[in-house]
mmCIF file with all atom_site columns, C-alpha atoms in Angstrom:
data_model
loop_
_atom_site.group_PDB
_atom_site.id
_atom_site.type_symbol
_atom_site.label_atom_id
_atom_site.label_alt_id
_atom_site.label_comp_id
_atom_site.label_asym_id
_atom_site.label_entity_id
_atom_site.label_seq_id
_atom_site.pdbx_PDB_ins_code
_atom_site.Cartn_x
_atom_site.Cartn_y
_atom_site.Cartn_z
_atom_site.occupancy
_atom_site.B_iso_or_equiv
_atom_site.pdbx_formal_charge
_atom_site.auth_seq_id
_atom_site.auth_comp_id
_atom_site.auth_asym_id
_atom_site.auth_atom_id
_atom_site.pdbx_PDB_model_num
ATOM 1   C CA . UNK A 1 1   ? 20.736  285.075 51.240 1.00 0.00 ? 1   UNK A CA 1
ATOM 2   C CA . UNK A 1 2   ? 24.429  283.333 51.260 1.00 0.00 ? 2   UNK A CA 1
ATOM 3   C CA . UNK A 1 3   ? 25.871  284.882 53.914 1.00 0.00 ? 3   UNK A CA 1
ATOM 4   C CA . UNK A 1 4   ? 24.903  282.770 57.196 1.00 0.00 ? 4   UNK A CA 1
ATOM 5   C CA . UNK A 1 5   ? 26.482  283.602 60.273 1.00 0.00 ? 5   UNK A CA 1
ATOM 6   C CA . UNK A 1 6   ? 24.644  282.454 64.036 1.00 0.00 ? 6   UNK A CA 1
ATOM 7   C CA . UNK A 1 7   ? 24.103  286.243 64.241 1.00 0.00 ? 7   UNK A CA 1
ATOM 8   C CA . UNK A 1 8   ? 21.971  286.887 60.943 1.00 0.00 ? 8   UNK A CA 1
ATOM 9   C CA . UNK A 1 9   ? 20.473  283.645 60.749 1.00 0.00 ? 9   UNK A CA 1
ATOM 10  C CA . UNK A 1 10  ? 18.923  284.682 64.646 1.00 0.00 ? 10  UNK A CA 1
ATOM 11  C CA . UNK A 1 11  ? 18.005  287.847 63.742 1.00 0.00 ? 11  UNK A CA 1
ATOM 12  C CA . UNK A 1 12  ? 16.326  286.655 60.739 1.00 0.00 ? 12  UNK A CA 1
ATOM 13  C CA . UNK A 1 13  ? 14.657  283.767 62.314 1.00 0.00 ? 13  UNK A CA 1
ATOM 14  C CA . UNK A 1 14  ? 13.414  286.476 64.800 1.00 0.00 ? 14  UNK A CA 1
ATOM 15  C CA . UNK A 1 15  ? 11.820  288.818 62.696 1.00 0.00 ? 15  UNK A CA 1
ATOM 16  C CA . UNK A 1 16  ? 10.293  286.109 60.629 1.00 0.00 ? 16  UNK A CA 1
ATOM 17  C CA . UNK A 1 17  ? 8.706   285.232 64.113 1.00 0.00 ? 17  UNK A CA 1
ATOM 18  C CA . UNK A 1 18  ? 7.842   288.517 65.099 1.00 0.00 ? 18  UNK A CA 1
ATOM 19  C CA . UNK A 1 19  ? 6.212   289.128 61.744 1.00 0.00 ? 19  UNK A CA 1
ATOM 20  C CA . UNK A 1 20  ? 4.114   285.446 62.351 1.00 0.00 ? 20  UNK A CA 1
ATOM 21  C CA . UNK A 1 21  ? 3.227   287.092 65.870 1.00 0.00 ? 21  UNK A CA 1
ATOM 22  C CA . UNK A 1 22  ? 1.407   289.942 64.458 1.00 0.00 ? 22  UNK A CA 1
ATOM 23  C CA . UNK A 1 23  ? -0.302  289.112 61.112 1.00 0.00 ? 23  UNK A CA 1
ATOM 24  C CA . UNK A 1 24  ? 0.280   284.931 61.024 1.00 0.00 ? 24  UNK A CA 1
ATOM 25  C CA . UNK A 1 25  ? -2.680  282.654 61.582 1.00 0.00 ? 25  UNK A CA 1
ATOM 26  C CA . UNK A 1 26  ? -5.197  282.003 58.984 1.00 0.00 ? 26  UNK A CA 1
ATOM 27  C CA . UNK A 1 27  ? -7.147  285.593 58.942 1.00 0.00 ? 27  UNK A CA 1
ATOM 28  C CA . UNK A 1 28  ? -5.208  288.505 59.594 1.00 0.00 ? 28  UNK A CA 1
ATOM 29  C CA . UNK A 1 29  ? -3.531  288.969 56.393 1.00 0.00 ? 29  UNK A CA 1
ATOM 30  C CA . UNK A 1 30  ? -7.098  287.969 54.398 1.00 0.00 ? 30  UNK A CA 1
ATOM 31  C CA . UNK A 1 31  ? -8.849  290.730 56.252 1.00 0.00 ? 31  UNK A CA 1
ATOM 32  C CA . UNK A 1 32  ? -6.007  293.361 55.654 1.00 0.00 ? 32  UNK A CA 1
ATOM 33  C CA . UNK A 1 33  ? -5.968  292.351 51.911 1.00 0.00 ? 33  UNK A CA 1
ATOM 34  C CA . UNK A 1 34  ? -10.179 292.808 51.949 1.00 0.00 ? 34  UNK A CA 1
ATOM 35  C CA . UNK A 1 35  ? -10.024 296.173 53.837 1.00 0.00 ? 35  UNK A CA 1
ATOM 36  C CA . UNK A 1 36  ? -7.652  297.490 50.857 1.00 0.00 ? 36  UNK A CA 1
ATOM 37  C CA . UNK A 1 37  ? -10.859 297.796 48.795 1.00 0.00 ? 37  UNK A CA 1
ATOM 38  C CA . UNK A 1 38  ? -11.830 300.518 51.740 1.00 0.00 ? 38  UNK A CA 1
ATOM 39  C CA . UNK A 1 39  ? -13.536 301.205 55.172 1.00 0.00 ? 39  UNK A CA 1
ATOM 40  C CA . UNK A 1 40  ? -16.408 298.323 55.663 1.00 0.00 ? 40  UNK A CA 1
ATOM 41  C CA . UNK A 1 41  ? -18.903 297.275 58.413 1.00 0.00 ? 41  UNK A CA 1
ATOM 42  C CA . UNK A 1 42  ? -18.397 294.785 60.908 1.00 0.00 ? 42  UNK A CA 1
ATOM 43  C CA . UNK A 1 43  ? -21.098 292.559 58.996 1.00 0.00 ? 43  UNK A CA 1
ATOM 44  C CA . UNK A 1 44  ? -19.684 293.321 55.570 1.00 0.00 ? 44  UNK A CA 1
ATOM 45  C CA . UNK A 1 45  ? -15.983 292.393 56.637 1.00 0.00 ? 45  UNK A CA 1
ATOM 46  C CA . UNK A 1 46  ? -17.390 288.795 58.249 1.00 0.00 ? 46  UNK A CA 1
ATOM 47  C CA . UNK A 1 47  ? -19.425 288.227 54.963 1.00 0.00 ? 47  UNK A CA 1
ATOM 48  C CA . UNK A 1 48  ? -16.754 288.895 52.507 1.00 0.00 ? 48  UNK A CA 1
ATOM 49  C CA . UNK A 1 49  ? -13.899 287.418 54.571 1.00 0.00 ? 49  UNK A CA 1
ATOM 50  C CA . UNK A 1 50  ? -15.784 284.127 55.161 1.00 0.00 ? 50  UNK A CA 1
ATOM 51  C CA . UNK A 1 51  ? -15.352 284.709 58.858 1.00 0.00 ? 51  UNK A CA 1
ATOM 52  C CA . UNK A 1 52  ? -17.473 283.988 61.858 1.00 0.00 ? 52  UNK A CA 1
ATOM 53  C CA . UNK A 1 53  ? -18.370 286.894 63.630 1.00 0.00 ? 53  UNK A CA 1
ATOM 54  C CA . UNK A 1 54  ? -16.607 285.321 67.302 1.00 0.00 ? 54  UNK A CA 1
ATOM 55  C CA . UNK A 1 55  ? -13.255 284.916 65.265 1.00 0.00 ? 55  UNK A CA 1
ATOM 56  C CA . UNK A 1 56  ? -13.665 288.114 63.461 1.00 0.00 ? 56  UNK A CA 1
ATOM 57  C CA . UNK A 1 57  ? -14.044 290.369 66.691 1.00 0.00 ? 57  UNK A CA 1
ATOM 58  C CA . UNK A 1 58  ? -10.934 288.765 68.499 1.00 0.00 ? 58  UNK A CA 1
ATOM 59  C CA . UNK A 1 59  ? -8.881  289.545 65.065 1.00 0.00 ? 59  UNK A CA 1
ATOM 60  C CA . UNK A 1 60  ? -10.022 292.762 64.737 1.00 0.00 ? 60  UNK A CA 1
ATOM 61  C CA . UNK A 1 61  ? -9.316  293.348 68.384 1.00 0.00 ? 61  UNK A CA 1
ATOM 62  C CA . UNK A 1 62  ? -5.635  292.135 68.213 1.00 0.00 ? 62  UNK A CA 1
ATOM 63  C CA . UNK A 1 63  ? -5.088  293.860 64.698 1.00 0.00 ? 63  UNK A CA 1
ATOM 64  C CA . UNK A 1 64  ? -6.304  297.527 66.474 1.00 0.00 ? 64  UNK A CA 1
ATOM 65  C CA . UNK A 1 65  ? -4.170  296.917 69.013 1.00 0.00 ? 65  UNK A CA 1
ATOM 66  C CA . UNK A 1 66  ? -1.034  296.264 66.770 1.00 0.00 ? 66  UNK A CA 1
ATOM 67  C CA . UNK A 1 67  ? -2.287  299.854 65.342 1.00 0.00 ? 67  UNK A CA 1
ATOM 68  C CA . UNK A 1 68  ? -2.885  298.071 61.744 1.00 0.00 ? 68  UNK A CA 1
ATOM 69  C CA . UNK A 1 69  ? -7.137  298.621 61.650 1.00 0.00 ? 69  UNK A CA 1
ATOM 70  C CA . UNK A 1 70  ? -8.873  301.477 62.934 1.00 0.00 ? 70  UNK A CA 1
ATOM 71  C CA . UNK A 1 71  ? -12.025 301.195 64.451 1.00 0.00 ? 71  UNK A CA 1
ATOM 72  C CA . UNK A 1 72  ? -14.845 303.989 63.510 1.00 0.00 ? 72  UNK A CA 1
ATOM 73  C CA . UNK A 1 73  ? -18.018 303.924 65.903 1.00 0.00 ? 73  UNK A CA 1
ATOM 74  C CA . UNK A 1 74  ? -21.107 305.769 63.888 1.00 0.00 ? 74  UNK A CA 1
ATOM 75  C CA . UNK A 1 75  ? -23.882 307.396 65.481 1.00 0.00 ? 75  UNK A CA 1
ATOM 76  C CA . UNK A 1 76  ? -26.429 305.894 63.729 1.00 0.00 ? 76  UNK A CA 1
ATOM 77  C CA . UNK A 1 77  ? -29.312 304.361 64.610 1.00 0.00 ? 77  UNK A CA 1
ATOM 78  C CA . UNK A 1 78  ? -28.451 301.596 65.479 1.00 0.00 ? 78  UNK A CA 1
ATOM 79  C CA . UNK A 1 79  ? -25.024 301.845 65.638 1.00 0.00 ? 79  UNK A CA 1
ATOM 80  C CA . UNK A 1 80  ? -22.743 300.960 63.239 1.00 0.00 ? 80  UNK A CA 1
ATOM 81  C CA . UNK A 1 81  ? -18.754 300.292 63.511 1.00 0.00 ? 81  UNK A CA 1
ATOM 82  C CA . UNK A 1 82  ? -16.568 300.343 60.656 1.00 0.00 ? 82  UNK A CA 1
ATOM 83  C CA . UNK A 1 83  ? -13.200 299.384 60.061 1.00 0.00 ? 83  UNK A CA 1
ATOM 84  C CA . UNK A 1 84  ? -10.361 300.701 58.101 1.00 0.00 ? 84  UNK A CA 1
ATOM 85  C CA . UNK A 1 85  ? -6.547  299.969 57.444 1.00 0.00 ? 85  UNK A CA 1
ATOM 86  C CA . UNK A 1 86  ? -4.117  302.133 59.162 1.00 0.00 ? 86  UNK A CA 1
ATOM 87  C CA . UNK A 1 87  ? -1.596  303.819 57.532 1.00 0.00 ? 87  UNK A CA 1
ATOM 88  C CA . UNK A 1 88  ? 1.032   301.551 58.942 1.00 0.00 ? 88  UNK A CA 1
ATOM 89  C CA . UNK A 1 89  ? -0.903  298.692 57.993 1.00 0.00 ? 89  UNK A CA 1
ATOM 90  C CA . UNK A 1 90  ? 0.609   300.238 54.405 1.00 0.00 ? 90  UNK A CA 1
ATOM 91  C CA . UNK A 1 91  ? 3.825   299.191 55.588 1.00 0.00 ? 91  UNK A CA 1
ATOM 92  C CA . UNK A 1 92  ? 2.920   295.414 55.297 1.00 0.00 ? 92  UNK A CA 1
ATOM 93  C CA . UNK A 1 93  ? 2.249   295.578 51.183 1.00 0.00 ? 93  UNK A CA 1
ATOM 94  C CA . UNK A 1 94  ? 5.186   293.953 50.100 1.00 0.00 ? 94  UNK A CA 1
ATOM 95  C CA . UNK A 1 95  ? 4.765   290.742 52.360 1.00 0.00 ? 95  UNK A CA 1
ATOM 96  C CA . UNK A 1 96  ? 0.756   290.979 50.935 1.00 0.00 ? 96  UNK A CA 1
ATOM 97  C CA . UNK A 1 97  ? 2.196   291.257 47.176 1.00 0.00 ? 97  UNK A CA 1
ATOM 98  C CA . UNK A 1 98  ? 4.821   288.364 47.680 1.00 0.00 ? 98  UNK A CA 1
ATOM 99  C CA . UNK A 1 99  ? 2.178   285.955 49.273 1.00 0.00 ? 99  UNK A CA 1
ATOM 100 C CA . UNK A 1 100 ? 0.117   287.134 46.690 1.00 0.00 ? 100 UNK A CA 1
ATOM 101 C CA . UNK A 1 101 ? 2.783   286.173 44.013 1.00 0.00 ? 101 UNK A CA 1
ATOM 102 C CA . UNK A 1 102 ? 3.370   282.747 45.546 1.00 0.00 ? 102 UNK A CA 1
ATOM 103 C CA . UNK A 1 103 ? 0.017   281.878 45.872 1.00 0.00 ? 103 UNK A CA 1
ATOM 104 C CA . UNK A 1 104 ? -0.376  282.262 42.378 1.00 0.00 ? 104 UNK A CA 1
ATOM 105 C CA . UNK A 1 105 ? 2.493   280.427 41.173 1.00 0.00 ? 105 UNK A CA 1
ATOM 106 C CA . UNK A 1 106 ? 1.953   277.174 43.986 1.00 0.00 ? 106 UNK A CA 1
ATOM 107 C CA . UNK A 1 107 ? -1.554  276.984 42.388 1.00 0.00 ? 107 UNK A CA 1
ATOM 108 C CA . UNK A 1 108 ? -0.325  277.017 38.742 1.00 0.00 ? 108 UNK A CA 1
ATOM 109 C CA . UNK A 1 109 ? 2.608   274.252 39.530 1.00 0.00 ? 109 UNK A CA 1
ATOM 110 C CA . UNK A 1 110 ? 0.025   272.125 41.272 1.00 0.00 ? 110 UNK A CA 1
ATOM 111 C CA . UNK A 1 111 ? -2.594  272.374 38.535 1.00 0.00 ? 111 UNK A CA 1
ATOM 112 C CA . UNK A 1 112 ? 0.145   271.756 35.943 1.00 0.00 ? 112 UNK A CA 1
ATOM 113 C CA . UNK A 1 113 ? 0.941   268.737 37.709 1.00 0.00 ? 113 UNK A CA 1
ATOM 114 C CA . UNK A 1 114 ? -2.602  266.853 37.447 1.00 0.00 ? 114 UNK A CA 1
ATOM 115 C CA . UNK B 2 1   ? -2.821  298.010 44.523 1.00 0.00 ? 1   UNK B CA 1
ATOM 116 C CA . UNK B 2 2   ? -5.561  300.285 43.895 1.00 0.00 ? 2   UNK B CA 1
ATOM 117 C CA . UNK B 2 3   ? -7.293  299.028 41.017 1.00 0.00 ? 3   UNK B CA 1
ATOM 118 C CA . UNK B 2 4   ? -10.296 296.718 43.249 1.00 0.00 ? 4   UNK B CA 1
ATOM 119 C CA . UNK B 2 5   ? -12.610 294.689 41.468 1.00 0.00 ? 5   UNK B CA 1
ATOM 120 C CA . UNK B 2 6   ? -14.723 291.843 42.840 1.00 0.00 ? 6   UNK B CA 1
ATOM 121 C CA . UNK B 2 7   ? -12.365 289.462 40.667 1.00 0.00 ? 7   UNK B CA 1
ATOM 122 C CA . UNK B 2 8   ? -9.244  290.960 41.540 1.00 0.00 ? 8   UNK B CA 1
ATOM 123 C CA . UNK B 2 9   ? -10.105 291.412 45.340 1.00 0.00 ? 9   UNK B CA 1
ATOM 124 C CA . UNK B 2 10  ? -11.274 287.597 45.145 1.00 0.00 ? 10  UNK B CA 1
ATOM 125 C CA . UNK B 2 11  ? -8.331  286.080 43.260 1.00 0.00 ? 11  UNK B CA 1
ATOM 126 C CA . UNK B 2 12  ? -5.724  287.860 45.338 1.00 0.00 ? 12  UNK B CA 1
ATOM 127 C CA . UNK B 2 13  ? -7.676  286.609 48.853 1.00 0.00 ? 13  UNK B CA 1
ATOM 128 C CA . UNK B 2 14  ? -7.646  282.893 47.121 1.00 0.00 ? 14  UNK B CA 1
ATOM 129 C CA . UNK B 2 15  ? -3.605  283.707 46.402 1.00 0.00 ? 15  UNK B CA 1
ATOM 130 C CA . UNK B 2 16  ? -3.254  284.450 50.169 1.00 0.00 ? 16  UNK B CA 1
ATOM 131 C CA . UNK B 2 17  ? -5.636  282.122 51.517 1.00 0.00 ? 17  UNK B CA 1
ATOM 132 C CA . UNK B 2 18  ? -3.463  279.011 49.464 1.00 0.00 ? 18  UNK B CA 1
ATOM 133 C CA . UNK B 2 19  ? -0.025  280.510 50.525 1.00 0.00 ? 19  UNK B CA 1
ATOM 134 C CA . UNK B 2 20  ? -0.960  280.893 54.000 1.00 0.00 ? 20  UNK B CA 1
ATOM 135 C CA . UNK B 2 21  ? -2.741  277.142 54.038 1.00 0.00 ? 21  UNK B CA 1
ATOM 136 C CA . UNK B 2 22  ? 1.260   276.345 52.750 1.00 0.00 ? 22  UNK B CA 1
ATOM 137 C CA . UNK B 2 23  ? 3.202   277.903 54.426 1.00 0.00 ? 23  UNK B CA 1
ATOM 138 C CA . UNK B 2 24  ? 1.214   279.406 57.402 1.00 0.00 ? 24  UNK B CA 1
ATOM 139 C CA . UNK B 2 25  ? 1.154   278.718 60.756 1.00 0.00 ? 25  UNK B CA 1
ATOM 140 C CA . UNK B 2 26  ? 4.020   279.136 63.486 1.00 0.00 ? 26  UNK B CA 1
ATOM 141 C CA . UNK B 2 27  ? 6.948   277.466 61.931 1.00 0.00 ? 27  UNK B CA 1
ATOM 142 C CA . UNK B 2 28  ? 7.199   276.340 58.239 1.00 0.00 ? 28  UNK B CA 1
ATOM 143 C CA . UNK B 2 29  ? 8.591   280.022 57.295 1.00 0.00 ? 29  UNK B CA 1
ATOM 144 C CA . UNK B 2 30  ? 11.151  279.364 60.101 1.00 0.00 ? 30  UNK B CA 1
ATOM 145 C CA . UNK B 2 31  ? 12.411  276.041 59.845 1.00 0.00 ? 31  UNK B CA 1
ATOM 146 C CA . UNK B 2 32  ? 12.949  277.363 55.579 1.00 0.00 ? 32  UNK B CA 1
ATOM 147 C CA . UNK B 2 33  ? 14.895  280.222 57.312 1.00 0.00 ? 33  UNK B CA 1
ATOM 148 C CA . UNK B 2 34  ? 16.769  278.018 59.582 1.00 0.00 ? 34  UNK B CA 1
ATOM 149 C CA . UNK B 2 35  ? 17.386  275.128 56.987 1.00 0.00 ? 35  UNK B CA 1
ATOM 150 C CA . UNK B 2 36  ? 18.800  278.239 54.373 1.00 0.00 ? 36  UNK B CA 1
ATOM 151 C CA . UNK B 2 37  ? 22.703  277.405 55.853 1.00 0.00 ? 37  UNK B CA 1
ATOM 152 C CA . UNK B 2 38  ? 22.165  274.158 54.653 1.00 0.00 ? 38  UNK B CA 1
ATOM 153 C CA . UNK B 2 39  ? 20.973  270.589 55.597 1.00 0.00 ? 39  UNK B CA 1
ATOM 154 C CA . UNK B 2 40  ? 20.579  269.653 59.129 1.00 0.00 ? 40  UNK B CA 1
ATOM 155 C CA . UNK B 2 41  ? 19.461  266.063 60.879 1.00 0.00 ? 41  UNK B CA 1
ATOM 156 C CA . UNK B 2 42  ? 15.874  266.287 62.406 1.00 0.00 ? 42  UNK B CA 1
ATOM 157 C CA . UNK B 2 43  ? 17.397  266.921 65.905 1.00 0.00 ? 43  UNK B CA 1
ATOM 158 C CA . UNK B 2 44  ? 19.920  269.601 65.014 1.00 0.00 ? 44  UNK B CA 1
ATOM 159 C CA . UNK B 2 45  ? 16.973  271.468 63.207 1.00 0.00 ? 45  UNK B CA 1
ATOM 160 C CA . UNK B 2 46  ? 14.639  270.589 66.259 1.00 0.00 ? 46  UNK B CA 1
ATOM 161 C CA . UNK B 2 47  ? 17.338  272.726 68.434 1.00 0.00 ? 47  UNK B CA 1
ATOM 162 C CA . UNK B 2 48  ? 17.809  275.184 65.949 1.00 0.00 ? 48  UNK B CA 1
ATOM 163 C CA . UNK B 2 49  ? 14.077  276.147 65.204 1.00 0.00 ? 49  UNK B CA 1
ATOM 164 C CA . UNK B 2 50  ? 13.362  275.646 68.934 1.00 0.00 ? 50  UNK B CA 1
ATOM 165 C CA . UNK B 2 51  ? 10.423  273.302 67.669 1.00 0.00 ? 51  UNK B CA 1
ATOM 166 C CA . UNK B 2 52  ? 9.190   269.679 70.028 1.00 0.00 ? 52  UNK B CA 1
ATOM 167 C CA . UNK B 2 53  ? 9.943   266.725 67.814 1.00 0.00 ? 53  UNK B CA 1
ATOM 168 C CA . UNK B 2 54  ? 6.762   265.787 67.622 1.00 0.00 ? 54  UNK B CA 1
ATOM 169 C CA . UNK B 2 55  ? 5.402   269.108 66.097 1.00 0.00 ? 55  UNK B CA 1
ATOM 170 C CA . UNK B 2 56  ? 8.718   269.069 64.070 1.00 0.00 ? 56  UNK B CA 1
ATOM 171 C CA . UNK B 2 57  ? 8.027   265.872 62.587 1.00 0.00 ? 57  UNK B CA 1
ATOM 172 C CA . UNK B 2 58  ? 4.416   266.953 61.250 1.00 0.00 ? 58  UNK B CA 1
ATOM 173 C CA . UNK B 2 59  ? 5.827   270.120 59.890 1.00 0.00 ? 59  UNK B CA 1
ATOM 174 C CA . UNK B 2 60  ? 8.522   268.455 57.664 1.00 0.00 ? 60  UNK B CA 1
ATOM 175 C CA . UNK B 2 61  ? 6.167   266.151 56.295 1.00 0.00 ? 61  UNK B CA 1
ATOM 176 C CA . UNK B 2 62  ? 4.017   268.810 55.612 1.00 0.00 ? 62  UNK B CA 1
ATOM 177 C CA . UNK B 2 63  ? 6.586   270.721 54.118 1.00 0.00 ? 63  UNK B CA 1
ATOM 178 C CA . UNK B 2 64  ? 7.799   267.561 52.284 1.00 0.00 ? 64  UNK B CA 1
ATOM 179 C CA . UNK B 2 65  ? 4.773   266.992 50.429 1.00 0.00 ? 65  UNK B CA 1
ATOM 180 C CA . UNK B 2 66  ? 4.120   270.263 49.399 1.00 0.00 ? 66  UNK B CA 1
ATOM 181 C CA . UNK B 2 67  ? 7.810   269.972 47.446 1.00 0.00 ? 67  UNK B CA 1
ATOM 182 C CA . UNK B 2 68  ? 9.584   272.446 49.949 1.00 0.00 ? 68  UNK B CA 1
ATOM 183 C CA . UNK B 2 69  ? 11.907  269.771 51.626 1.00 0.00 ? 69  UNK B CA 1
ATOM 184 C CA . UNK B 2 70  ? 13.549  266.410 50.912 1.00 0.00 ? 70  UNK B CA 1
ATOM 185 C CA . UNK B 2 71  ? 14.313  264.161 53.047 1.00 0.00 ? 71  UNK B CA 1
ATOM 186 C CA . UNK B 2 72  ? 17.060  261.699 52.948 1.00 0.00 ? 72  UNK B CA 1
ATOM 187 C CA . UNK B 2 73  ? 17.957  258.761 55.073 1.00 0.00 ? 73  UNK B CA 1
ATOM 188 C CA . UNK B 2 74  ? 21.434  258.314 55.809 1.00 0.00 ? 74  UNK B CA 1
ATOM 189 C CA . UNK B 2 75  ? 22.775  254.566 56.184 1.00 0.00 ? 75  UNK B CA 1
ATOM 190 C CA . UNK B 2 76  ? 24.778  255.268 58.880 1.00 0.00 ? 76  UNK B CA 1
ATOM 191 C CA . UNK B 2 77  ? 24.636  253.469 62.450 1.00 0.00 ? 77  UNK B CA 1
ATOM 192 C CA . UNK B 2 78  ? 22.350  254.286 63.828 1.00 0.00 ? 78  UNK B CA 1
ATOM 193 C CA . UNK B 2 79  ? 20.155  255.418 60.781 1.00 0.00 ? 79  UNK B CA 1
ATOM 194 C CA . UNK B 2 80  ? 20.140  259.143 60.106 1.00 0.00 ? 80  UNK B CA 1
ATOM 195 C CA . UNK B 2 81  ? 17.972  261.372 58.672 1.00 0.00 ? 81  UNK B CA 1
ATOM 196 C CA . UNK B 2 82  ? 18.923  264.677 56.417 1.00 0.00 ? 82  UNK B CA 1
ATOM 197 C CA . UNK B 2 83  ? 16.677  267.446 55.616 1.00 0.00 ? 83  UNK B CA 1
ATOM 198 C CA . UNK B 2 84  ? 17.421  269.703 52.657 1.00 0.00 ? 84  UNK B CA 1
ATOM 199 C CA . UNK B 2 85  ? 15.660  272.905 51.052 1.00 0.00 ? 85  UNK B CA 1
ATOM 200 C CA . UNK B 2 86  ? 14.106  272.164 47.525 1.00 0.00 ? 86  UNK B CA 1
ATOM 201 C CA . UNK B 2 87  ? 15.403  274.022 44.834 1.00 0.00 ? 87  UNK B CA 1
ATOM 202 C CA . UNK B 2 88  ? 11.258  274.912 44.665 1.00 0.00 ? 88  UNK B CA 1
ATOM 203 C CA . UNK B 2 89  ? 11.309  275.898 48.128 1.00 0.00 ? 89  UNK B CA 1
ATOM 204 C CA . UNK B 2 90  ? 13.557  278.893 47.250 1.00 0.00 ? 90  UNK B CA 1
ATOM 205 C CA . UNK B 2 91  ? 10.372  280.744 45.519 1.00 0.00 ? 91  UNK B CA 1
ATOM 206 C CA . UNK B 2 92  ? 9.718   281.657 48.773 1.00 0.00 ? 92  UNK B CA 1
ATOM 207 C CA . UNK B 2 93  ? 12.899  283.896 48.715 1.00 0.00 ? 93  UNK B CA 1
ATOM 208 C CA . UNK B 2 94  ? 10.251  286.623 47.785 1.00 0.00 ? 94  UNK B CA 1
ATOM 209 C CA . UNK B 2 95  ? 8.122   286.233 50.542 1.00 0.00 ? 95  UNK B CA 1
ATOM 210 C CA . UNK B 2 96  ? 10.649  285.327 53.520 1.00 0.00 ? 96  UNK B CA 1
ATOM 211 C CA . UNK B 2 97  ? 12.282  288.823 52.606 1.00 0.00 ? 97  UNK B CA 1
ATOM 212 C CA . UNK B 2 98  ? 9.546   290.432 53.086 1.00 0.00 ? 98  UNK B CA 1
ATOM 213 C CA . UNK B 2 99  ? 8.501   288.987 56.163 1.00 0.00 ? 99  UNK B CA 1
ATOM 214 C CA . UNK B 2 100 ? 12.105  289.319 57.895 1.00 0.00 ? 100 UNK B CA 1
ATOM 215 C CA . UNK B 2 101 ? 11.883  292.903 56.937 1.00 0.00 ? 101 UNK B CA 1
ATOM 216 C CA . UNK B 2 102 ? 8.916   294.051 57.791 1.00 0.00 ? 102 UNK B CA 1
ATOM 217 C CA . UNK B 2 103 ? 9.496   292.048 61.719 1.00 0.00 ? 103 UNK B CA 1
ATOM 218 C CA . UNK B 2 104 ? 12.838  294.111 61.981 1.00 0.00 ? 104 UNK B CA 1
ATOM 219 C CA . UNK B 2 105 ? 10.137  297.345 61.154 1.00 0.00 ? 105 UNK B CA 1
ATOM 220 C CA . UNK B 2 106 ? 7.616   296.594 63.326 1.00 0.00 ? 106 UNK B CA 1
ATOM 221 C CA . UNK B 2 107 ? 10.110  295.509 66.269 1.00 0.00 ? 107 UNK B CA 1
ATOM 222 C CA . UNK B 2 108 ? 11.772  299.110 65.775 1.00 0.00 ? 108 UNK B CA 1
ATOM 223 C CA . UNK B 2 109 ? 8.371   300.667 65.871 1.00 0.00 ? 109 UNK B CA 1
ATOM 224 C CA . UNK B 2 110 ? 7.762   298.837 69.230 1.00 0.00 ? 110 UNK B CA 1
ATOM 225 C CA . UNK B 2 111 ? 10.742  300.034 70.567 1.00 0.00 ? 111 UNK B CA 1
ATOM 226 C CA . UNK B 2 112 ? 10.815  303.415 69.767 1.00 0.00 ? 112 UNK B CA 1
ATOM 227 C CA . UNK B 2 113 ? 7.419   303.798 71.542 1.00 0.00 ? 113 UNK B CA 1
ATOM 228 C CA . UNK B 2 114 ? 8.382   302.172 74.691 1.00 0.00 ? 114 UNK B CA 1
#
C-alpha cells in the first residue's frame, strides 16, 4: 500500500467505511463467525454469542436485510426460527480469517509483554 | 473453515471479539487508512478522517496505547503535535485489505441491484 494518491486513499477510506457500516459494531462479525458452525435457533445463537436477546433481534434484523443471515420460520409447535449464513455472507471470510489472525497475534504480543 | 469444534469455534470468537475491542468501532481502521501516506498534525488528520476533535482525540489515545500510533510533540510555536503509524500498526495490513475489498464488493452488489 505505497502508492497514495487523494483518489485511492478516498476510495479506500470509503470502502473501509462501507465495510464498518455493514458488519462493524461489537456483534455482527461474532454472530457470522458462530453461525459458520451451521443453522441455530434464536435462543441458541443469544446463548452462545453472549448476546441479549433485545440486541440480538435488531442485529439479526439489520444482518437479513444486508442479505448476509437468512431467517427460517418452523412450523412447530411452538414456533421456532432459525438462522443461517447466506451465501454472500461467504464473501466476508477473508476479513473473518484476518481479524481472526490479528486477534491472535495482539493477544500473544500483549501476554509476552507481562 | 469447516473443521468446528467447541474449542476452535470459541478461540476464533475470543480472536474476533479482542480485534474488534482494538480496533472496532467507527474510526480506528480509518484514521490507520488515512494516516498510511504518512504523518499528519491532529487537525490535518481531524479533516482528513472527517472525525470532531474531541472524538479524534480519544481515538488516538486509544490507538496510542494499544502500540498502533506515536505521538510526537513538535517544539515549534505554537506547540505541534505529529501522529505517526507504528511499525506494529502495519499487522493490520492483513485485515485493512480485506476490509477495503470486501466494501468495494458489497458497494458493487448494491449498485447493481438498484
Amino acid at each position: 500500500m505505497n502508492n497514495h494518491t487523494v483518489e485511492s486513499c478516498s476510495k479506500a477510506k470509503m470502502a473501509i467505511r462501507d465495510t464498518l457500516d455493514v458488519v462493524g459494531g461489537k456483534w455482527k462479525l461474532v454472530l457470522i463467525s458462530v453461525l459458520q458452525s451451521g443453522k441455530k435457533g434464536f435462543n441458541e445463537l443469544s446463548r452462545e454469542a453472549g448476546i441479549s436477546p433485545r440486541i440480538l433481534s435488531k442485529e439479526l434484523h439489520e444482518m437479513e436485510m444486508n442479505g448476509l443471515v437468512s431467517r427460517t420460520v418452523c412450523h412447530t409447535k411452538p414456533i421456532t426460527v432459525q438462522y443461517e449464513l447466506t451465501a454472500y455472507s461467504q464473501t466476508l471470510n477473508e476479513v473473518l480469517i484476518a481479524m481472526q489472525k490479528w486477534g491472535h497475534l495482539h493477544r500473544q504480543k500483549i501476554i509476552s509483554r507481562e
